Coordinates of C-alpha atoms and ligand atoms in Angstrom, one line a residue:
X1 CA -20.2 -48.6 23.5
X2 CA -17.7 -47.5 26.5
X3 CA -15.5 -50.8 25.2
X4 CA -15.6 -49.2 21.5
X5 CA -13.5 -45.6 23.5
X6 CA -11.1 -48.0 23.8
X7 CA -10.5 -48.6 20.6
X8 CA -9.5 -45.5 19.6
X9 CA -6.0 -45.6 19.0
X10 CA -3.4 -43.4 20.9
X11 CA -2.2 -39.8 19.8
X12 CA 1.8 -41.7 19.7
X13 CA 0.4 -44.1 17.1
X14 CA -1.7 -41.8 14.9
X15 CA 1.0 -39.2 14.7
X16 CA 3.8 -42.1 13.5
X17 CA 1.7 -43.2 10.5
X18 CA 1.1 -40.0 9.8
X19 CA 4.5 -39.1 9.6
X20 CA 5.3 -41.4 7.4
X21 CA 3.2 -40.5 5.2
X22 CA 5.6 -37.9 2.4
X23 CA 2.7 -35.3 1.7
X24 CA 1.7 -34.6 5.6
X25 CA 5.3 -35.0 7.0
X26 CA 6.4 -32.0 6.5
X27 CA 3.0 -30.0 8.2
X28 CA 4.3 -28.9 11.4
X29 CA 4.4 -30.5 14.2
X30 CA 2.0 -28.7 16.8
X31 CA -0.5 -28.3 13.7
X32 CA -0.3 -32.8 12.8
X33 CA -1.0 -33.1 16.9
X34 CA -3.5 -30.2 16.6
X35 CA -5.4 -32.4 13.7
X36 CA -5.1 -35.5 15.1
X37 CA -6.6 -34.8 18.4
X38 CA -9.5 -33.3 15.7
X39 CA -10.0 -36.9 14.4
X40 CA -9.3 -38.5 17.8
X41 CA -12.7 -36.9 18.6
X42 CA -14.4 -37.2 15.8
X43 CA -14.2 -40.9 16.8
X44 CA -15.7 -40.5 20.1
X45 CA -18.8 -37.8 18.8
X46 CA -18.8 -41.4 16.1
X47 CA -18.9 -43.5 18.8
X48 CA -21.8 -41.7 21.0
X49 CA -24.3 -41.2 17.8
X50 CA -23.4 -44.5 16.5
X51 CA -21.7 -43.9 13.8
X52 CA -19.4 -46.2 14.9
X53 CA -21.0 -49.5 16.1
X54 CA -18.8 -52.0 15.9
X55 CA -15.3 -52.8 16.2
X56 CA -14.0 -53.1 13.2
X57 CA -15.0 -49.7 12.0
X58 CA -11.8 -49.2 14.1
X59 CA -9.5 -51.0 12.0
X60 CA -6.4 -49.5 12.1
X61 CA -6.0 -49.5 7.8
X62 CA -9.2 -48.2 7.4
X63 CA -8.7 -45.2 11.2
X64 CA -5.3 -44.3 9.2
X65 CA -6.4 -43.8 5.7
X66 CA -9.7 -41.9 7.6
X67 CA -6.8 -39.5 9.4
X68 CA -4.5 -39.0 6.6
X69 CA -7.5 -37.9 4.9
X70 CA -8.5 -35.7 7.2
X71 CA -5.3 -34.1 8.0
X72 CA -4.6 -33.4 4.3
X73 CA -8.1 -31.7 4.0
X74 CA -7.7 -29.7 6.8
X75 CA -4.3 -28.6 6.7
X76 CA -4.7 -27.5 2.7
X77 CA -4.6 -23.7 2.3
X78 CA -8.7 -22.4 2.8
X79 CA -8.3 -19.8 0.3
X80 CA -7.6 -22.4 -3.3
X81 CA -8.0 -22.4 -6.8
X82 CA -11.4 -23.5 -8.2
X83 CA -12.6 -24.6 -11.4
X84 CA -15.5 -23.0 -12.9
X85 CA -16.8 -24.5 -15.1
X86 CA -20.8 -22.7 -14.4
X87 CA -20.6 -21.1 -17.7
X88 CA -21.5 -17.4 -15.1
X89 CA -18.2 -15.3 -16.1
X90 CA -18.2 -12.9 -13.5
X91 CA -19.1 -15.2 -10.8
X92 CA -18.9 -13.2 -7.5
X93 CA -18.7 -16.4 -5.2
X94 CA -16.3 -17.3 -7.2
X95 CA -14.0 -14.1 -7.3
X96 CA -15.9 -12.1 -9.6
X97 CA -13.1 -11.6 -12.9
X98 CA -9.9 -13.1 -13.8
X99 CA -7.1 -10.7 -14.8
X100 CA -5.2 -11.0 -17.7
X101 CA -1.9 -12.2 -17.9
X102 CA -0.8 -8.6 -18.2
X103 CA -2.0 -7.7 -15.1
X104 CA -1.1 -10.9 -13.5
X105 CA 2.3 -9.8 -14.4
X106 CA 2.5 -6.6 -12.9
X107 CA 0.7 -7.4 -10.1
X108 CA 4.1 -9.5 -9.4
X109 CA 6.2 -7.4 -9.8
X110 CA 4.9 -5.0 -7.8
X111 CA 5.1 -7.3 -4.9
X112 CA 8.6 -8.7 -5.3
X113 CA 10.1 -5.7 -5.7
X114 CA 10.2 -1.7 -4.6
X115 CA 8.5 0.5 -6.4
X116 CA 7.4 4.4 -7.4
X117 CA 4.2 3.9 -5.6
X118 CA 3.8 7.2 -4.2
X119 CA 7.1 8.7 -5.7
X120 CA 7.3 11.0 -8.5
X121 CA 9.9 9.6 -11.1
X122 CA 9.9 13.3 -12.5
X123 CA 11.0 15.0 -9.7
X124 CA 12.1 12.7 -7.3
X125 CA 9.5 13.9 -4.9
X126 CA 6.6 12.0 -3.0
X127 CA 3.9 11.6 -5.6
X128 CA 0.2 10.2 -6.1
X129 CA -0.4 7.4 -6.1
X130 CA -3.5 7.8 -8.5
X131 CA -1.4 9.4 -11.0
X132 CA -0.6 5.8 -12.0
X133 CA -4.1 5.4 -13.6
X134 CA -5.2 8.3 -13.6
X135 CA -4.1 10.0 -17.5
X136 CA -5.5 6.2 -18.6
X137 CA -8.9 6.7 -17.2
X138 CA -9.1 10.2 -18.9
X139 CA -8.2 9.2 -22.4
X140 CA -10.4 5.8 -21.9
X141 CA -13.3 7.8 -20.9
X142 CA -13.2 10.9 -21.8
X143 CA -13.0 12.2 -18.8
X144 CA -11.0 15.2 -16.8
X145 CA -10.5 13.7 -13.8
X146 CA -10.9 10.3 -11.9
X147 CA -9.4 8.5 -9.1
X148 CA -9.7 4.6 -7.5
X149 CA -10.8 3.1 -4.6
X150 CA -11.4 -0.1 -2.8
X151 CA -14.0 -0.8 -4.7
X152 CA -17.6 0.3 -6.3
X153 CA -18.9 -0.1 -2.9
X154 CA -16.6 2.7 -1.4
X155 CA -16.5 5.0 -4.7
X156 CA -20.7 5.6 -3.8
X157 CA -19.7 5.9 -0.1
X158 CA -16.8 8.5 -1.2
X159 CA -18.7 10.9 -3.9
X160 CA -21.8 11.6 -1.4
X161 CA -19.7 12.0 1.8
X162 CA -17.8 14.7 -0.7
X163 CA -20.4 16.3 -2.8
X164 CA -23.3 15.4 -0.1
X165 CA -23.4 15.4 3.4
X166 CA -25.7 17.1 5.4
X167 CA -28.3 17.9 2.6
X168 CA -30.0 15.7 0.0
X169 CA -29.9 13.3 -2.9
X170 CA -32.4 12.7 -5.0
X171 CA -32.7 9.8 -6.4
X172 CA -35.7 7.8 -8.3
X173 CA -37.8 4.9 -6.0
X174 CA -37.1 2.6 -8.9
X175 CA -33.2 2.7 -8.6
X176 CA -33.0 2.2 -4.9
X177 CA -31.1 -1.0 -5.9
X178 CA -30.0 -4.0 -3.5
X179 CA -26.4 -5.6 -5.2
X180 CA -25.2 -9.0 -3.7
X181 CA -26.4 -8.3 0.2
X182 CA -24.6 -6.1 1.9
X183 CA -24.6 -3.1 -0.9
X184 CA -28.5 -1.5 -0.6
X185 CA -28.6 2.6 -1.7
X186 CA -30.7 3.6 0.7
X187 CA -28.0 1.9 4.0
X188 CA -25.3 3.2 1.5
X189 CA -26.6 6.9 1.7
X190 CA -27.0 7.1 5.6
X191 CA -24.1 5.7 6.2
X192 CA -22.8 8.4 4.1
X193 CA -24.6 11.2 6.1
X194 CA -27.0 12.7 3.4
X195 CA -30.2 12.0 3.9
X196 CA -32.1 10.1 0.8
X197 CA -35.2 11.9 -1.2
X198 CA -37.1 9.1 -2.9
X199 CA -39.2 10.2 -5.7
X200 CA -41.7 8.4 -8.2
X201 CA -42.8 5.1 -8.1
X202 CA -41.5 1.7 -7.7
X203 CA -42.7 1.7 -12.1
X204 CA -42.7 4.7 -13.0
X205 CA -40.4 8.7 -12.6
X206 CA -40.8 11.5 -14.1
X207 CA -38.8 14.3 -14.7
X208 CA -41.6 16.6 -12.8
X209 CA -40.8 14.4 -9.8
X210 CA -37.1 15.5 -9.6
X211 CA -37.8 18.8 -10.6
X212 CA -40.8 19.4 -7.7
X213 CA -38.7 17.6 -5.2
X214 CA -34.9 20.5 -5.6
X215 CA -35.5 22.5 -2.4
X216 CA -32.3 24.2 -1.5
X217 CA -31.5 21.6 1.1
X218 CA -31.1 19.3 -2.3
X219 CA -27.2 19.1 -3.4
X220 CA -26.5 15.8 -5.9
X221 CA -29.9 14.6 -8.2
X222 CA -28.0 10.6 -8.3
X223 CA -29.3 8.1 -11.0
X224 CA -28.4 4.0 -9.9
X225 CA -28.1 1.7 -12.9
X226 CA -30.0 -0.3 -12.0
X227 CA -27.5 -3.8 -13.6
X228 CA -29.8 -6.7 -12.1
X229 CA -32.4 -6.7 -12.5
X230 CA -34.8 -5.1 -16.0
X231 CA -38.5 -3.5 -14.6
X232 CA -40.6 -4.4 -18.2
X233 CA -44.2 -3.5 -18.8
X234 CA -45.1 -0.3 -17.5
X235 CA -42.1 1.3 -16.9
X236 CA -40.5 5.0 -17.4
X237 CA -36.8 6.5 -16.4
X238 CA -36.0 9.7 -17.2
X239 CA -33.2 9.9 -19.9
X240 CA -30.5 10.6 -18.5
X241 CA -29.7 13.1 -20.5
X242 CA -32.6 15.2 -19.2
X243 CA -31.4 14.8 -15.6
X244 CA -28.1 16.0 -16.8
X245 CA -30.1 19.6 -18.5
X246 CA -32.2 19.3 -14.8
X247 CA -28.8 19.1 -13.0
X248 CA -27.1 22.5 -15.1
X249 CA -30.6 24.4 -14.4
X250 CA -30.6 24.1 -10.9
X251 CA -26.9 23.7 -10.9
X252 CA -27.0 20.5 -8.8
X253 CA -24.3 18.0 -9.3
X254 CA -25.8 14.8 -11.0
X255 CA -24.5 11.7 -10.0
X256 CA -24.8 8.0 -11.8
X257 CA -23.4 4.4 -9.8
X258 CA -23.1 2.7 -12.8
X259 CA -22.3 -0.2 -11.2
X260 CA -20.3 -2.8 -13.4
X261 CA -19.5 0.0 -16.2
X262 CA -17.8 -1.1 -19.3
X263 CA -14.8 1.0 -21.3
X264 CA -15.6 -1.7 -24.2
X265 CA -19.1 -1.8 -26.4
X266 CA -21.2 -4.9 -26.6
X267 CA -23.2 -3.8 -29.0
X268 CA -21.8 -5.8 -32.1
X269 CA -22.1 -9.0 -29.8
X270 CA -25.9 -9.4 -30.1
X271 CA -26.6 -8.3 -26.2
X272 CA -29.2 -6.0 -24.4
X273 CA -27.9 -2.7 -24.9
X274 CA -25.2 -1.4 -22.0
X275 CA -23.8 2.1 -21.5
X276 CA -19.9 2.3 -22.0
X277 CA -18.7 5.2 -19.4
X278 CA -18.0 6.5 -22.3
X279 CA -21.3 7.6 -23.8
X280 CA -22.6 8.4 -20.0
X281 CA -20.0 10.9 -19.2
X282 CA -20.9 12.4 -23.2
X283 CA -24.6 12.8 -21.7
X284 CA -22.9 15.2 -19.6
X285 CA -23.3 13.2 -16.3
X286 CA -20.8 15.2 -14.0
X287 CA -19.1 11.9 -11.9
X288 CA -19.2 8.4 -12.7
X289 CA -18.7 5.6 -10.5
X290 CA -18.0 2.2 -11.7
X291 CA -16.3 -1.8 -10.1
X292 CA -12.8 -2.4 -11.6
X293 CA -13.3 -6.0 -11.6
X294 CA -17.7 -6.5 -13.6
X295 CA -17.2 -6.0 -17.2
X296 CA -14.4 -3.8 -16.8
X297 CA -12.1 -7.5 -15.9
X298 CA -9.9 -6.1 -14.1
X299 CA -8.8 -6.6 -10.2
X300 CA -11.7 -5.4 -7.1
X301 CA -11.6 -1.6 -7.8
X302 CA -13.7 1.4 -7.5
X303 CA -13.5 3.2 -10.3
X304 CA -15.0 7.6 -10.1
X305 CA -14.6 9.6 -13.4
X306 CA -15.8 13.0 -14.0
X307 CA -15.2 16.7 -13.5
X308 CA -12.2 18.1 -12.6
X309 CA -13.4 19.8 -9.6
X310 CA -15.4 17.4 -8.1
X311 CA -12.8 14.8 -8.5
X312 CA -10.5 17.2 -6.2
X313 CA -13.0 17.6 -3.7
X314 CA -12.8 13.9 -3.6
X315 CA -9.9 13.2 -3.4
X316 CA -9.2 15.7 -0.2
X317 CA -11.4 13.9 1.8
X318 CA -10.4 12.1 4.7
X319 CA -12.1 9.2 4.2
X320 CA -10.5 8.3 1.1
X321 CA -7.9 7.2 3.2
X322 CA -9.8 4.8 4.4
X323 CA -10.9 3.2 1.2
X324 CA -8.2 3.6 -0.4
X325 CA -6.7 1.3 -3.3
X326 CA -3.2 -0.6 -2.3
X327 CA 0.2 -1.3 -4.2
X328 CA -1.1 -4.6 -5.7
X329 CA -4.5 -3.7 -7.5
X330 CA -3.2 -0.2 -8.4
X331 CA -0.5 -2.7 -10.8
X332 CA -3.4 -5.4 -12.3
X333 CA -5.8 -2.1 -13.1
X334 CA -3.1 -0.4 -15.0
X335 CA -2.3 -3.2 -16.7
X336 CA -6.0 -4.0 -17.6
X337 CA -6.4 -0.9 -18.5
X338 CA -3.6 -0.6 -20.7
X339 CA -5.2 -3.2 -22.6
X340 CA -8.4 -0.8 -23.3
X341 CA -6.4 1.7 -25.7
X342 CA -6.7 -0.9 -28.4
X343 CA -10.4 -2.9 -28.3
X344 CA -8.6 -5.7 -30.4
X345 CA -6.2 -6.7 -27.8
X346 CA -8.5 -5.8 -24.7
X347 CA -11.3 -8.6 -26.3
X348 CA -8.2 -10.9 -27.0
X349 CA -6.7 -10.7 -23.8
X350 CA -8.7 -9.8 -20.6
X351 CA -10.7 -12.8 -19.6
X352 CA -13.5 -11.6 -19.2
X353 CA -14.6 -9.6 -22.3
X354 CA -12.8 -12.7 -24.2
X355 CA -15.1 -15.1 -22.4
X356 CA -18.5 -12.5 -22.9
X357 CA -18.0 -12.4 -26.3
X358 CA -16.5 -16.2 -27.7
X359 CA -18.2 -17.3 -30.5
X360 CA -20.7 -19.7 -30.4
X361 CA -18.5 -22.0 -33.4
X362 CA -15.7 -21.2 -30.7
X363 CA -17.9 -22.9 -27.8
X364 CA -18.6 -25.8 -30.1
X365 CA -15.5 -26.7 -30.9
X366 CA -13.9 -25.9 -27.7
X367 CA -16.7 -28.3 -26.3
X368 CA -16.0 -30.8 -29.1
X369 CA -12.4 -30.5 -27.3
X370 CA -13.5 -31.2 -23.6
X371 CA -15.3 -33.9 -24.9
X372 CA -12.3 -35.6 -26.5
X373 CA -11.2 -35.6 -23.1
X374 CA -13.0 -37.0 -21.0
X375 CA -14.3 -39.6 -23.1
X376 CA -11.3 -41.4 -20.6
X377 CA -14.5 -41.8 -18.5
X378 CA -16.4 -43.8 -20.7
X379 CA -16.6 -46.9 -18.1
X380 CA -18.6 -45.2 -15.4
X381 CA -20.1 -42.0 -17.1
X382 CA -22.2 -41.1 -20.4
X383 CA -19.9 -38.1 -22.3
X384 CA -21.9 -36.1 -24.3
X385 CA -23.1 -32.3 -26.1
X386 CA -26.1 -30.2 -25.5
X387 CA -27.0 -26.7 -26.2
X388 CA -27.3 -24.8 -23.4
X389 CA -26.7 -21.1 -22.0
X390 CA -24.1 -19.4 -20.0
X391 CA -25.0 -16.7 -17.6
X392 CA -22.3 -12.9 -17.6
X393 CA -23.2 -12.5 -14.1
X394 CA -21.8 -9.6 -11.2
X395 CA -25.4 -7.8 -12.0
X396 CA -24.6 -7.0 -16.1
X397 CA -26.5 -7.9 -18.7
X398 CA -29.3 -9.2 -16.1
X399 CA -32.3 -11.7 -18.1
X400 CA -29.9 -12.7 -21.1
X401 CA -29.4 -15.7 -21.8
X402 CA -25.8 -16.3 -24.1
X403 CA -25.9 -19.3 -26.3
X404 CA -23.1 -22.0 -24.9
X405 CA -22.5 -26.0 -25.7
X406 CA -22.8 -27.6 -22.8
X407 CA -20.4 -31.3 -21.8
X408 CA -22.8 -33.1 -20.2
X409 CA -20.9 -35.8 -17.8
X410 CA -24.0 -38.9 -16.9
X411 CA -22.6 -40.7 -14.2
X412 CA -23.5 -44.2 -14.2
X413 CA -23.9 -46.1 -10.8
X414 CA -23.5 -42.1 -8.8
X415 CA -26.7 -39.5 -8.5
X416 CA -25.4 -36.1 -9.7
X417 CA -25.9 -34.5 -5.5
X418 CA -22.8 -37.1 -4.9
X419 CA -21.2 -36.2 -8.5
X420 CA -21.8 -32.5 -7.0
X421 CA -20.1 -32.6 -4.0
X422 CA -17.3 -35.1 -5.0
X423 CA -16.0 -32.0 -7.6
X424 CA -16.7 -30.3 -4.7
X425 CA -13.9 -31.5 -1.9
X426 CA -11.5 -32.5 -4.9
X427 CA -8.2 -30.7 -4.5
X428 CA -8.6 -28.2 -7.2
X429 CA -12.5 -28.1 -6.4
X430 CA -14.8 -28.3 -9.8
X431 CA -18.4 -25.8 -9.5
X432 CA -20.2 -26.9 -12.1
X433 CA -24.3 -27.1 -12.8
X434 CA -26.7 -29.6 -12.3
X435 CA -29.1 -29.5 -15.4
X436 CA -31.7 -32.4 -15.7
X437 CA -30.6 -35.4 -15.8
X438 CA -26.5 -34.6 -16.7
X439 CA -23.8 -33.0 -14.5
X440 CA -23.2 -29.8 -16.9
X441 CA -19.8 -28.5 -17.8
X442 CA -19.9 -24.9 -20.1
X443 CA -16.9 -24.0 -22.0
X444 CA -17.5 -20.7 -21.5
X445 CA -15.1 -20.7 -18.7
X446 CA -13.1 -23.1 -18.4
X447 CA -9.5 -22.5 -20.1
X448 CA -8.3 -25.3 -22.0
X449 CA -5.5 -25.9 -20.2
X450 CA -7.9 -26.4 -17.3
X451 CA -9.0 -30.0 -19.3
X452 CA -6.4 -31.6 -17.8
X453 CA -7.6 -30.7 -14.8
X454 CA -11.1 -31.3 -15.0
X455 CA -10.6 -34.6 -16.5
X456 CA -8.4 -35.9 -13.6
X457 CA -11.1 -33.9 -11.0
X458 CA -14.0 -36.1 -12.1
X459 CA -12.2 -39.1 -12.9
X460 CA -10.8 -39.1 -9.0
X461 CA -14.4 -38.9 -7.4
X462 CA -15.9 -41.5 -9.7
X463 CA -13.5 -44.0 -8.7
X464 CA -13.0 -43.0 -5.3
X465 CA -16.8 -44.1 -6.2
X466 CA -16.5 -47.2 -6.9
X467 CA -13.3 -48.2 -4.7
Ligands
PLP501 C1 -21.6 -4.3 -7.6 C2 -22.8 -2.1 -7.9 C3 -21.8 -1.6 -6.3 C4 -20.6 -2.4 -6.0 O1 -19.5 -2.9 -6.5 P1 -18.7 -3.5 -5.5 O2 -17.9 -3.2 -6.4 O3 -18.9 -4.7 -5.4 O4 -18.3 -2.8 -4.6 C5 -22.5 -1.1 -6.5 N1 -23.6 0.3 -6.9 C6 -24.5 -1.0 -8.3 C7 -25.7 -0.5 -8.7 C8 -23.6 -2.3 -8.8 O5 -24.0 -3.3 -9.5

């Protein structure tokens, strides 16, 4: 074993070869050195653990190929584009919503040039960053006022901190939800300094439960949209209109955390009913908060709309300064919201909406096109088509299966797990699903212009294995 250590080439010989490689030569010299050093440590480790067991494992051509792959892999940007072939439209791990073209263009403008972010072009004096979206939000939702912050978790925190700090907020036990691990209603409540007053049972809460819990300590009635699960069977939630009426009677604001709030009416698309922000406000809710990057299909943001007196107080909260939205987000959000001025335009141009509402015919045609593209793999894999289901994701439309047409890849001579792994380390990683006997690609979330890249990625992984 000790003699093997001596067969690891010197740092200089590694560096010489790395610098001969066109793509690697442009990397900073110190980075090349560090990574070559890491690779040499890895070789030593492999000798100790027996992975490298004989001299031939350290043959120069083999080591050069390995060190190049290692350096290439370790020097790639960490945050990268991937191809989402999972069919989950709002996939939190894959960045939730992708932006409409107009939104992307607006972000580019906003960061390549100076802007009127906080300048009133009427007076030449200081303006407010909220002015860019407030009017639009009011027009689209029917609200009197609105503001935007970093994300919906921040929006909830800010609403609670402003309207209920040190006092009680009444919430049904059936709505104390956890969203993706780090957002839990009771925890956010604690952070805000508001006191949670739970009422009802997990499955059933009645209006009387709220009514009996109201004291002079009560600051607010809160409803949380149970967006990522459904209670079925023996259950009851208080009707929103009844809750609003109670709030009015007792002079208490009613706040709804709508989670993945939508401005678009999905009801013609055979999906389970999801209330729009407009409907919730129309029902008389005083303050509503929702995410920018879930069903809305915009950038990560938290949107707060509602009655002017409450929203003005929220705007003045000092905490707001720490949660404020940045200019790139604001640019993307305004452009996204503008598309909603015409619902047909929004449906066509906001990718999240287009993907959710894609018709069976569109998906079948897309699947066929992808299958034809993948026909170049016929020597190494069986390519097929089968019916399947996609999910909306992002805690929206839980339990809602969207019928889709999947393209299946069944490699001959490579197992599915190896294909799945290989695609994760591709230059543009491809994320798909392994279902039964096949690696499945859902065309719902793959753009037609990605078919070439997708095909090349699979081709590369399958070819690498036969080497
Ligand atoms: C998603 C969600 C949140 C958190 O929103 P982010 O924009 O991810 O911060 C809060 N409440 C509900 C009900 C949600 O669905």
